[in-house]
Coordinates of C-alpha atoms and ligand atoms in Angstrom, one line a residue:
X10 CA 0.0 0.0 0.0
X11 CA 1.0 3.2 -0.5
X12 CA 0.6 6.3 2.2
X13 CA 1.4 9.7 2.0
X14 CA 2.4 11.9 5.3
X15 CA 3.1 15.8 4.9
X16 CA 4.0 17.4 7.2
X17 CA 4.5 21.8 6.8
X18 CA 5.6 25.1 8.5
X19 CA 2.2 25.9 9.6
X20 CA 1.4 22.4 11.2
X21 CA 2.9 23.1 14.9
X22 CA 1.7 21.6 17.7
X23 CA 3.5 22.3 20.5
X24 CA 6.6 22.7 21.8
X25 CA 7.4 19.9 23.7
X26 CA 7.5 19.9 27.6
X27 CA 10.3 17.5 28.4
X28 CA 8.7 16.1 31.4
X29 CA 6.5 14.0 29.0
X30 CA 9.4 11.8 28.9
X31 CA 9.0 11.2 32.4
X32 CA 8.1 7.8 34.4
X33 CA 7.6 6.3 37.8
X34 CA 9.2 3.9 40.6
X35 CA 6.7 3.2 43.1
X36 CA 7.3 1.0 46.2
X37 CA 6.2 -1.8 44.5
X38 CA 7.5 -5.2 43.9
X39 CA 10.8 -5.2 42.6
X40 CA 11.1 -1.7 41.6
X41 CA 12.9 -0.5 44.5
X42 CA 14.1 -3.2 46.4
X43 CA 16.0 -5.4 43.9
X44 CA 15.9 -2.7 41.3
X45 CA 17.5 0.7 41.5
X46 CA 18.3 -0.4 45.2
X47 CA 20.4 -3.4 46.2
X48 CA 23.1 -3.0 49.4
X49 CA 25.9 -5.6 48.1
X50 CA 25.3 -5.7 44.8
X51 CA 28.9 -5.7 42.9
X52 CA 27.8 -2.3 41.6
X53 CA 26.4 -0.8 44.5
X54 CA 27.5 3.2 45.3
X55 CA 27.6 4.3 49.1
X56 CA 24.0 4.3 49.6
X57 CA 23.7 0.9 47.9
X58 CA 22.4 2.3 44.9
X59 CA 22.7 -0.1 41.9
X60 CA 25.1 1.5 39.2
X61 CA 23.8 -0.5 36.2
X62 CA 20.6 0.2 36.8
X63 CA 21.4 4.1 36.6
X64 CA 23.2 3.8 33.7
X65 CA 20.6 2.7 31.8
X66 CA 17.8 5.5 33.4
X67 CA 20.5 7.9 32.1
X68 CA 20.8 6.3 28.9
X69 CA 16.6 6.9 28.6
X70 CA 17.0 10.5 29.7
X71 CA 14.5 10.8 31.8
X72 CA 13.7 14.4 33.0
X73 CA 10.9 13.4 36.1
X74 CA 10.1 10.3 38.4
X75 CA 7.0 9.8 40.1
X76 CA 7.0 8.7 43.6
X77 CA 6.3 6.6 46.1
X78 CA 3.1 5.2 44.2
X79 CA 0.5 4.6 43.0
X80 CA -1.7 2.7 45.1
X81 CA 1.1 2.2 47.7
X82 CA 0.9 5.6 48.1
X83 CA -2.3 5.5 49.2
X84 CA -1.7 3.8 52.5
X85 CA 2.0 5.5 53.1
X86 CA 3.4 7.8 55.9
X87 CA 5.9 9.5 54.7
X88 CA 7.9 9.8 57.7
X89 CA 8.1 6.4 58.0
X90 CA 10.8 6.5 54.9
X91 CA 12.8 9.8 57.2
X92 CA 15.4 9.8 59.0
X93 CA 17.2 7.0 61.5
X94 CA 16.8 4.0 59.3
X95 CA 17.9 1.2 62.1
X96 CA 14.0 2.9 63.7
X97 CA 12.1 2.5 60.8
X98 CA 8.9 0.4 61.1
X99 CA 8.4 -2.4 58.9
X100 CA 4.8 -2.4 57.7
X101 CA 2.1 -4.3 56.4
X102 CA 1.7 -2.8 52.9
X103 CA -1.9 -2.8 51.8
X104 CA -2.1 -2.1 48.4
X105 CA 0.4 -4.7 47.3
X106 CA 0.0 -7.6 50.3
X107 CA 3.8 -7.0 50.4
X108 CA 6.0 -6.2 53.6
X109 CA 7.3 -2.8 53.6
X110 CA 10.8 -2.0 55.1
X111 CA 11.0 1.3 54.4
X112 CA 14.9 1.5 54.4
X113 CA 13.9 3.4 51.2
X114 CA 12.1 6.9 52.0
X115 CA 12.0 10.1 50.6
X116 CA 15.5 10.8 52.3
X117 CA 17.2 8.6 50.1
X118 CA 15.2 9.0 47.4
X119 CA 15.8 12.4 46.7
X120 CA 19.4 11.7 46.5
X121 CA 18.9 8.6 44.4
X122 CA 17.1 11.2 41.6
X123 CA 19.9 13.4 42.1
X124 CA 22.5 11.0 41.1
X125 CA 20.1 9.5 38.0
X126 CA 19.6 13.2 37.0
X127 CA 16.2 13.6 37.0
X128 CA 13.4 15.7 39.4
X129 CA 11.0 13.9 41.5
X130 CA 6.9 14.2 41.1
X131 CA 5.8 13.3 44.2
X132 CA 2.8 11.9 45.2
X133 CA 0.8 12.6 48.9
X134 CA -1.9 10.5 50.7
X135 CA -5.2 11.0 50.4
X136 CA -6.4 7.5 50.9
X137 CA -5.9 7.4 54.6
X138 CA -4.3 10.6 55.6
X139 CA -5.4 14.2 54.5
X140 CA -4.3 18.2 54.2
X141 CA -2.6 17.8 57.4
X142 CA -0.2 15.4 56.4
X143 CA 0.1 16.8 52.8
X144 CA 1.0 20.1 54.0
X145 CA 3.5 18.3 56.3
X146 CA 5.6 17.0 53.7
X147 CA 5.4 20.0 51.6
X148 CA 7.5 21.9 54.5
X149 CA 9.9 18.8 55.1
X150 CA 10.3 18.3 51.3
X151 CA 10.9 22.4 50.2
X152 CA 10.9 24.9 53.0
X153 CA 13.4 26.8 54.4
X154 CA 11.7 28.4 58.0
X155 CA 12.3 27.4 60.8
X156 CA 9.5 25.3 61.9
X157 CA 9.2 21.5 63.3
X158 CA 9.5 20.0 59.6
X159 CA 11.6 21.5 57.7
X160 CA 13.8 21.3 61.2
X161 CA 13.4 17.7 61.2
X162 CA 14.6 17.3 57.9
X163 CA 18.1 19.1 58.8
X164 CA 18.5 17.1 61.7
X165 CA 17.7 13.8 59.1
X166 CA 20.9 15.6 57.8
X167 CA 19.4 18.0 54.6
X168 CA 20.2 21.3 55.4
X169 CA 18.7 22.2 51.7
X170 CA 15.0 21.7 50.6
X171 CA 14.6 18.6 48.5
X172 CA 13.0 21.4 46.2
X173 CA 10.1 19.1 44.6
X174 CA 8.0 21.3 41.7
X175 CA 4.8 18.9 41.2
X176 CA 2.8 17.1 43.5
X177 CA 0.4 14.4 42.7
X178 CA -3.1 14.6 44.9
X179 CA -3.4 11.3 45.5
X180 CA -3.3 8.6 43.4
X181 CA -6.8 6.9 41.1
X182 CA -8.9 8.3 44.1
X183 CA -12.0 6.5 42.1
X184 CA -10.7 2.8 41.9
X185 CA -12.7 0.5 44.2
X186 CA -8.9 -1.1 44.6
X187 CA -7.6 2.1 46.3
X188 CA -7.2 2.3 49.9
X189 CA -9.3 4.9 50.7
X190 CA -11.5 5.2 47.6
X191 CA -13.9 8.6 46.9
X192 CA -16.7 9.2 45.5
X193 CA -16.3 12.1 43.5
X194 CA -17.8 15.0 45.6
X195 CA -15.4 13.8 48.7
X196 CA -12.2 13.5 46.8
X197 CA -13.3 17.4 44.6
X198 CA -13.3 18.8 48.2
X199 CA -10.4 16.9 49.8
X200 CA -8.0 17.8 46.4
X201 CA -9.4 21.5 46.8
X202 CA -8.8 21.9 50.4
X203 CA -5.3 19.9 50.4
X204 CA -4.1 22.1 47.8
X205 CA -4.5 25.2 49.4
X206 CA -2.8 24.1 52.4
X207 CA 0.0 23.0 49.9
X208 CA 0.6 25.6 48.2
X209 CA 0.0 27.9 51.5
X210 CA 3.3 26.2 52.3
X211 CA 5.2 26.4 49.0
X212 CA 3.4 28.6 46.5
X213 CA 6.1 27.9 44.1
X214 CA 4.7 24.4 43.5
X215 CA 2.4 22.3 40.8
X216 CA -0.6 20.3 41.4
X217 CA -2.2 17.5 39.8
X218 CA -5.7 15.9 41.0
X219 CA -6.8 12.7 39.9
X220 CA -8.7 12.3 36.8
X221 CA -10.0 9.0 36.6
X222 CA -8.3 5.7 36.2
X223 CA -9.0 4.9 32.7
X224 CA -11.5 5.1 30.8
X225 CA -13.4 2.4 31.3
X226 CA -14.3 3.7 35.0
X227 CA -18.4 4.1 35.3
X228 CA -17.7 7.4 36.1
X229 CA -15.5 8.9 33.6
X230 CA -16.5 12.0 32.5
X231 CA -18.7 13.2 35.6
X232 CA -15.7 12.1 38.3
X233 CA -13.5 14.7 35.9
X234 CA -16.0 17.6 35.9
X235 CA -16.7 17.9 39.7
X236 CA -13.3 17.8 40.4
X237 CA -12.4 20.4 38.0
X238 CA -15.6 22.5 39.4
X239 CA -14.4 22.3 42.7
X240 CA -10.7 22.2 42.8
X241 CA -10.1 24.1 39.5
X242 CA -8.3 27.2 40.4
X243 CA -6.3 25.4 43.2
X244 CA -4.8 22.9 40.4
X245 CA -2.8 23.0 37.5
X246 CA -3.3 19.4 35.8
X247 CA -6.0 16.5 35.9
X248 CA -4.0 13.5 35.5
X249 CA -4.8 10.2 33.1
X250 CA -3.8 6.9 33.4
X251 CA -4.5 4.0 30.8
X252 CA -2.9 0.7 30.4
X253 CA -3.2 -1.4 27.0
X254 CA -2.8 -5.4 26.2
X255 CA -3.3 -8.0 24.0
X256 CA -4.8 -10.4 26.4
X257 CA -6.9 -12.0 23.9
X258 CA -4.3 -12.6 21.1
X259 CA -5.4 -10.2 18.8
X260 CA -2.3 -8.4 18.0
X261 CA -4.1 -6.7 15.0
X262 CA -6.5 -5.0 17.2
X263 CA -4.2 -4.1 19.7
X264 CA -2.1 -2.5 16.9
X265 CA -5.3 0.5 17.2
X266 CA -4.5 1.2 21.0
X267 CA -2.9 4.7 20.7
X268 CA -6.1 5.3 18.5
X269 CA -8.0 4.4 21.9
X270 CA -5.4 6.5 24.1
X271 CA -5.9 9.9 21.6
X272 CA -9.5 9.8 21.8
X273 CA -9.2 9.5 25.6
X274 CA -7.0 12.5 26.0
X275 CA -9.3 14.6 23.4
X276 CA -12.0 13.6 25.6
X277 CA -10.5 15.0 28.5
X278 CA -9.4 18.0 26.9
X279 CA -13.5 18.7 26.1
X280 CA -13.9 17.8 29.8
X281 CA -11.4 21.1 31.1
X282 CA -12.4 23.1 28.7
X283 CA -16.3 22.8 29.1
X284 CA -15.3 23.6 32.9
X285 CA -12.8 26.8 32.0
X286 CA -16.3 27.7 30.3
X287 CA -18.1 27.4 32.8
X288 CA -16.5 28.9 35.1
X289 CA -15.4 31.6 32.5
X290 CA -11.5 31.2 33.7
X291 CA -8.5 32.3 31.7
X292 CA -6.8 29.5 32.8
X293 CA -6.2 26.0 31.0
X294 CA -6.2 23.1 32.4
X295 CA -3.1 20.9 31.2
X296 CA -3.1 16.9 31.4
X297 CA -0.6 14.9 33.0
X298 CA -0.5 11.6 31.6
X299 CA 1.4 10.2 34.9
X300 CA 0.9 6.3 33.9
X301 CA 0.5 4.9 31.0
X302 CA 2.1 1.7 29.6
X303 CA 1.5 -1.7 28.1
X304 CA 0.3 -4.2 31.2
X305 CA -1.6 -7.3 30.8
X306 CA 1.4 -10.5 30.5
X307 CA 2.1 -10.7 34.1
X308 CA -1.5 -10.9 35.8
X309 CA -2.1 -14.3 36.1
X310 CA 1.5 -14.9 37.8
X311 CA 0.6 -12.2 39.9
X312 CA -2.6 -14.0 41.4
X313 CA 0.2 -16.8 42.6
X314 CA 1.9 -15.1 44.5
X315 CA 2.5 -15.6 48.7
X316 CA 1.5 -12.2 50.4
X317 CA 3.3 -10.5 52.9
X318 CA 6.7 -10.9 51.3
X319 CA 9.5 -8.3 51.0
X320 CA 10.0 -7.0 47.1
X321 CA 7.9 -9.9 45.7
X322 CA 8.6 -10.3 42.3
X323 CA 4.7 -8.5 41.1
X324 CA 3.9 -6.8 37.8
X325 CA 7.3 -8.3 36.1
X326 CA 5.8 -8.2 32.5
X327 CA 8.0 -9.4 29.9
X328 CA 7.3 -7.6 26.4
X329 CA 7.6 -8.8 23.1
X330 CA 8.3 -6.8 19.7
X331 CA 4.6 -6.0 19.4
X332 CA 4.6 -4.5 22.9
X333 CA 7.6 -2.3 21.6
X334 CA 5.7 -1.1 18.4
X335 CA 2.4 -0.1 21.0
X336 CA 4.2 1.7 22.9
X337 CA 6.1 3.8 20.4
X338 CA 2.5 4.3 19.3
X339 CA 1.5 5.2 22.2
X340 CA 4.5 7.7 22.3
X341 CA 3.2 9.1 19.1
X342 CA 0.0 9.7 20.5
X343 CA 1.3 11.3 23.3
X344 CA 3.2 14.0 20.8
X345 CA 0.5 14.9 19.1
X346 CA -1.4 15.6 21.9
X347 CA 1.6 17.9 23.4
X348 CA -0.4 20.9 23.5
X349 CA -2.2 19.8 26.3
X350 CA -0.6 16.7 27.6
X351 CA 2.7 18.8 29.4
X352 CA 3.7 15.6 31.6
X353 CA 3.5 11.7 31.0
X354 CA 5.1 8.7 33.1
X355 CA 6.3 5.7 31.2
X356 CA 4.2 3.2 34.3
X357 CA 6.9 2.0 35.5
X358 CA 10.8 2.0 34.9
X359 CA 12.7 -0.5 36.6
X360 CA 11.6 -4.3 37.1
X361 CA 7.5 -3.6 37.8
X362 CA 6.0 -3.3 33.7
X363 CA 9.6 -1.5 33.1
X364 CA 11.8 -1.3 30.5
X365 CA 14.5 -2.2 32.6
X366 CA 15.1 -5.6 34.4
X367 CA 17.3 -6.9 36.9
X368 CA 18.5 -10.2 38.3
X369 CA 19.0 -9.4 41.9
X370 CA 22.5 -10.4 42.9
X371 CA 23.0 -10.2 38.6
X372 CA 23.0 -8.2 36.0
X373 CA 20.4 -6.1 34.2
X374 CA 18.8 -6.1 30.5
X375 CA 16.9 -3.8 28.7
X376 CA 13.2 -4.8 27.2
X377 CA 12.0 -4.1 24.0
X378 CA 9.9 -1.1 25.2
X379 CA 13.4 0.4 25.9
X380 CA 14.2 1.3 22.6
X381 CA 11.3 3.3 21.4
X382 CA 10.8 5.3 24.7
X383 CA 15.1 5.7 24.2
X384 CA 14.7 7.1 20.5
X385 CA 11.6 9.3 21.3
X386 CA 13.1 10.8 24.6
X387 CA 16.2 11.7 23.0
X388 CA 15.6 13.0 19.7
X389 CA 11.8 13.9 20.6
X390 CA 12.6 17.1 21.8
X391 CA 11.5 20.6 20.4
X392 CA 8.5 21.4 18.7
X393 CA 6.0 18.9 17.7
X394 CA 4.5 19.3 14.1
X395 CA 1.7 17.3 12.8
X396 CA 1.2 14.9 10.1
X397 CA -1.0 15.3 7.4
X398 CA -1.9 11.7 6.6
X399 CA -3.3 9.8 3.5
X400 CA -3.7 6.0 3.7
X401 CA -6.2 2.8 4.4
X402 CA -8.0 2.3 7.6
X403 CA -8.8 -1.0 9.0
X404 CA -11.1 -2.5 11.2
X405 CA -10.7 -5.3 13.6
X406 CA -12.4 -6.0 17.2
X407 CA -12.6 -3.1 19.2
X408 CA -10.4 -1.3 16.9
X409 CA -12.8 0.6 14.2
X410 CA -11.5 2.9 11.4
X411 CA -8.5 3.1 12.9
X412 CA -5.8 4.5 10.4
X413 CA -3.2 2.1 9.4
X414 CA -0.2 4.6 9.0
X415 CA 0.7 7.5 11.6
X416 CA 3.4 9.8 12.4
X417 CA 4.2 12.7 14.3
X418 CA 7.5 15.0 13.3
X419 CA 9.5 17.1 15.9
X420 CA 11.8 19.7 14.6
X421 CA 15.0 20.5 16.7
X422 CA 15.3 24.0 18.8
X423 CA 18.5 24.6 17.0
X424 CA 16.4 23.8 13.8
X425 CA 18.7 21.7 12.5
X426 CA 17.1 18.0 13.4
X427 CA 13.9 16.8 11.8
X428 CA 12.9 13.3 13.6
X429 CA 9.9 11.7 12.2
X430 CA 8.2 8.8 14.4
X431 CA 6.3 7.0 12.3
X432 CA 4.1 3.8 13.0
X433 CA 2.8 1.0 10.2
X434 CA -0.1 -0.7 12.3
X435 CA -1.4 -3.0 9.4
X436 CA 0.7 -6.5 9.8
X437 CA 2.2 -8.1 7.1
X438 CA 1.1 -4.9 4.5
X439 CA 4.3 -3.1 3.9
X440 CA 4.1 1.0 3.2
X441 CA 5.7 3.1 0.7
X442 CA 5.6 6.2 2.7
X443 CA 6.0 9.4 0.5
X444 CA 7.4 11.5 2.8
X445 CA 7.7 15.8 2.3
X446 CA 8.7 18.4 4.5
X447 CA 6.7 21.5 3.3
X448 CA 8.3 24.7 3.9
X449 CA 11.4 22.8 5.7
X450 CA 14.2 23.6 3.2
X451 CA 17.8 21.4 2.9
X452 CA 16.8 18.8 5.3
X453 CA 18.2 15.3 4.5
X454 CA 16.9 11.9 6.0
X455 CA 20.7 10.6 7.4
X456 CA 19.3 7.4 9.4
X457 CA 15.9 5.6 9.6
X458 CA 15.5 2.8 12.6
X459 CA 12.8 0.4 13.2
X460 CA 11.5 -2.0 15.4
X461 CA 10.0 -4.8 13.1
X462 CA 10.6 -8.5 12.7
X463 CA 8.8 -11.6 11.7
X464 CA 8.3 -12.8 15.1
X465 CA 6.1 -10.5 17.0
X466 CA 6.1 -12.5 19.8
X467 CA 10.1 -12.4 20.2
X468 CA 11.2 -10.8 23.5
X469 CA 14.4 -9.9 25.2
X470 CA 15.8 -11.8 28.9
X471 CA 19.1 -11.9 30.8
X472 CA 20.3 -14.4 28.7
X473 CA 19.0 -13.5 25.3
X474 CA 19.1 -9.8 25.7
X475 CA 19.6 -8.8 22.5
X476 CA 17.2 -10.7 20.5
X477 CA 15.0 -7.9 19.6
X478 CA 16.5 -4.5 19.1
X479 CA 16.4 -1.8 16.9
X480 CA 16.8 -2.3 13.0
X481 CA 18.7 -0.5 11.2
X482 CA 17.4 0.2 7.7
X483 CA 19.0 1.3 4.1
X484 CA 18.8 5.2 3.2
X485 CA 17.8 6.2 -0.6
X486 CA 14.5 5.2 -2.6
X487 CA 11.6 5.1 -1.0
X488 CA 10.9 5.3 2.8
X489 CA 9.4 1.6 3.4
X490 CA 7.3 1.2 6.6
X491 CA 7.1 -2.4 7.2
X492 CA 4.1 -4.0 8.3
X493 CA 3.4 -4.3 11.7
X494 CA 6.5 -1.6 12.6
X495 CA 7.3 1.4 14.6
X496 CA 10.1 3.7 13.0
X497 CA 12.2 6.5 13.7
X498 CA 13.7 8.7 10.8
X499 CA 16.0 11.3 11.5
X500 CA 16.2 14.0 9.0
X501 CA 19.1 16.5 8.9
X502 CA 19.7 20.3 7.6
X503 CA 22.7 20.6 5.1
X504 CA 25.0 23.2 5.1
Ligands
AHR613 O1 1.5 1.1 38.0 C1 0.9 0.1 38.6 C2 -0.4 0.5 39.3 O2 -1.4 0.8 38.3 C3 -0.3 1.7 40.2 O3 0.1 1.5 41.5 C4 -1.8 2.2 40.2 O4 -1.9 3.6 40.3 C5 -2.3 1.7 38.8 O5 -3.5 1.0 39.0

């Protein structure tokens, strides 16, 4: 088939907020036990902070972490990760039937982030704890008086304020599954009246309430609007979270998922801006995205396993190449949305539906959903510029008109970088792309990788870790998008 993709001066999106290359450890499983934490492991720093596993975060570039959770968070003190650690309680965790040590806090954390380069979104308790608390950790995390918390941090040893910009008011306040579930009207006024207090504390700071946990909630749509109603002038972002499989073996229809995730964040957008008309406010609503990802392989296992164990091995998902393709969808989707969607966490990072996996006491390997958040995060960073698309659509389960080629381009701030991020979603049905850069004079396509293969099935694992990686594909004729393949081309300006 053939398909044509335009893209032109006048197509601008966006430009890009960085911290939609963000993603999330949550006390979880493996994630932090086991995964960027392991005292004794051979490449263990002073704080027994695994060196591998940083390498690779840095090699993904990620600008923001979300932290602690989650639904974890949603039972958590956060003092219990502060200060003394031979006097921190071991706890029943709730959320996750897991026992929680806690020899991991927001102490070490902070210093963890520091060393992997990136800033902390951090998350506060509104499933069993309220303002009071919330407030509480604002003044231990960034203040500088001299009061009871921000004094208890410098005697934990921080003179300086942790300095954390966006805050997370609670976590999928809606789901039945959350400790300390709200209706909607309860959580609108606990999010409003928790973010005063927070930002009486630190005025400098960013605040996102929960939207709801997918789309598929019952309430969808009316949870958003009283929230926004209520809280909206406290807030600065409604947050969305969606998870997409192939549980049924349909990889043809789960090829249309970032169709499913675009009309989801337009649907949002409608939601804020009806409310911004409402309540005739000049301000805009912006969406955090703060988990998304592809999650479905691991849940049976999950079902299996003992409760009340330390760093259980929970949520370990093992991805294949069609996983890979999804989620640089998904990534595409994400991009063209970046007018509105100014933060998204890749759900989750290390070990727990992660791109990154360790053995503990071993090594570590990257999954296949490594490369196409690496390529994106990397050279996805600019202005976003839209696609002007002609090609076939296909139909298949829940997956209805969906078109089978897209793309998103994002032009350097130097101007001298194109990168194109283009998806084929029909399998087996090559596409000749025709490919033009309206109003974009000299640039030069210098290198074109994809993630394709016959086997789309194939993953990656300790032993075999490099069984499905990036291809690299011949320059000159025409730009083929193989079937059933996501692709980065990179163009270049010529002197
Ligand atoms: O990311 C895994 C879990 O998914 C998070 O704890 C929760 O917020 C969501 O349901």
């Amino acid at each position: 088939m053939k398909a044509q993709i335009k893209f032109s001066k006048d197509g601008v999106i966006s430009k890009i907020d960085d911290r939609i290359y963000s993603s999330f450890i949550e006390h979880l499983g493996r994630a932090v036990y086991g995964g960027i934490y392991e005292p004794g492991h051979e490449t263990a720093d002073d704080m027994g902070f695994r060196h591998d596993v940083m390498d690779l975060i840095k090699e993904l570039k990620v600008p923001m972490i979300r932290y602690p959770g989650g639904n974890f968070v949603s039972g958590y003190n956060w003092e219990d990760g502060t200060g003394d650690r031979s006097k921190r309680p071991r706890k029943m965790e709730l959320a996750w039937n897991s026992i929680e040590t806690n020899e991991v806090g927001i102490d070490e954390f902070q210093e963890w982030a520091k060393r992997a380069s990136s800033d902390i979104m951090m998350a506060v308790n509104l499933g069993t704890r309220g303002a009071d608390d919330a407030r509480n950790v604002v003044e231990y995390c960034n203040s500088k008086t001299d009061t009871y918390y921000a004094n208890m941090r410098r005697e934990n040893g921080f003179d300086e304020p942790f300095g954390i910009k966006l805050w997370c008011l609670g976590n999928e306040m809606d789901g039945d599954w959350q400790i300390g579930t709200k209706r909607a009207g309860e959580y609108a006024r606990l999010a409003c009246e928790t973010a005063k207090l927070m930002k009486m504390v630190d005025p400098s700071i960013e605040l996102v309430a929960c939207g709801s946990s997918g789309p598929q909630m019952e309430t969808f749509g009316e949870w958003e609007e009283t929230v926004l109603r209520e809280a909206y002038d406290h807030v600065d972002y409604l947050s969305l979270h969606s998870y997409y499989g192939n549980p049924e073996n349909n990889s043809q229809e789960y090829m249309g998922s970032a169709v499913i995730m675009d009309k989801f964040i337009k649907d949002v957008v409608a939601i804020c801006d009806k409310v911004k008309e409402e309540k005739k406010s000049d301000k805009k609503i912006m969406l955090s995205f703060d988990e998304w990802n592809v999650w479905f392989h691991s849940n049976e296992q999950d079902k299996k396993q003992e409760p009340w164990q330390v760093a259980p091995p929970l949520l370990e998902d093992m991805y294949n190449l069609e996983d890979a393709i999804v989620v640089g969808d998904l990534m595409i989707a994400l991009l063209k949305n970046s007018d509105r969607v100014k933060v998204a966490c890749l759900a989750q990072l290390v070990n727990v539906i992660a791109p990154i996996m360790t053995v503990t006491g071993g090594g570590v390997w990257k999954q296949t959903i490594f490369y196409p958040f690496k390529y994106t995060s990397l050279n996805g960073r600019g202005t976003a510029i839209k696609a002007d698309i002609t090609c076939d659509t296909f139909t298949e389960g829940k997956a209805v008109d969906v078109p089978t080629v897209d793309a998103v381009a994002v032009i350097s701030d130097d101007e001298s970088e194109i990168s194109v991020f283009a998806v084929n979603r029909k399998l087996g049905e090559d596409a000749e792309a025709e490919l033009s850069l309206d109003g974009f004079e000299g640039f030069e396509l210098v290198e074109h990788i994809s993630m394709e293969g016959d086997d789309l099935k194939a993953g990656n694992s300790i032993t075999e870790p490099d069984k499905v990686v990036p291809v690299e594909k011949s320059i000159g004729g025409s730009v083929i998008l193989t079937g059933g393949s996501w692709n980065y081309l990179k163009f270049k300006k010529q002197a």
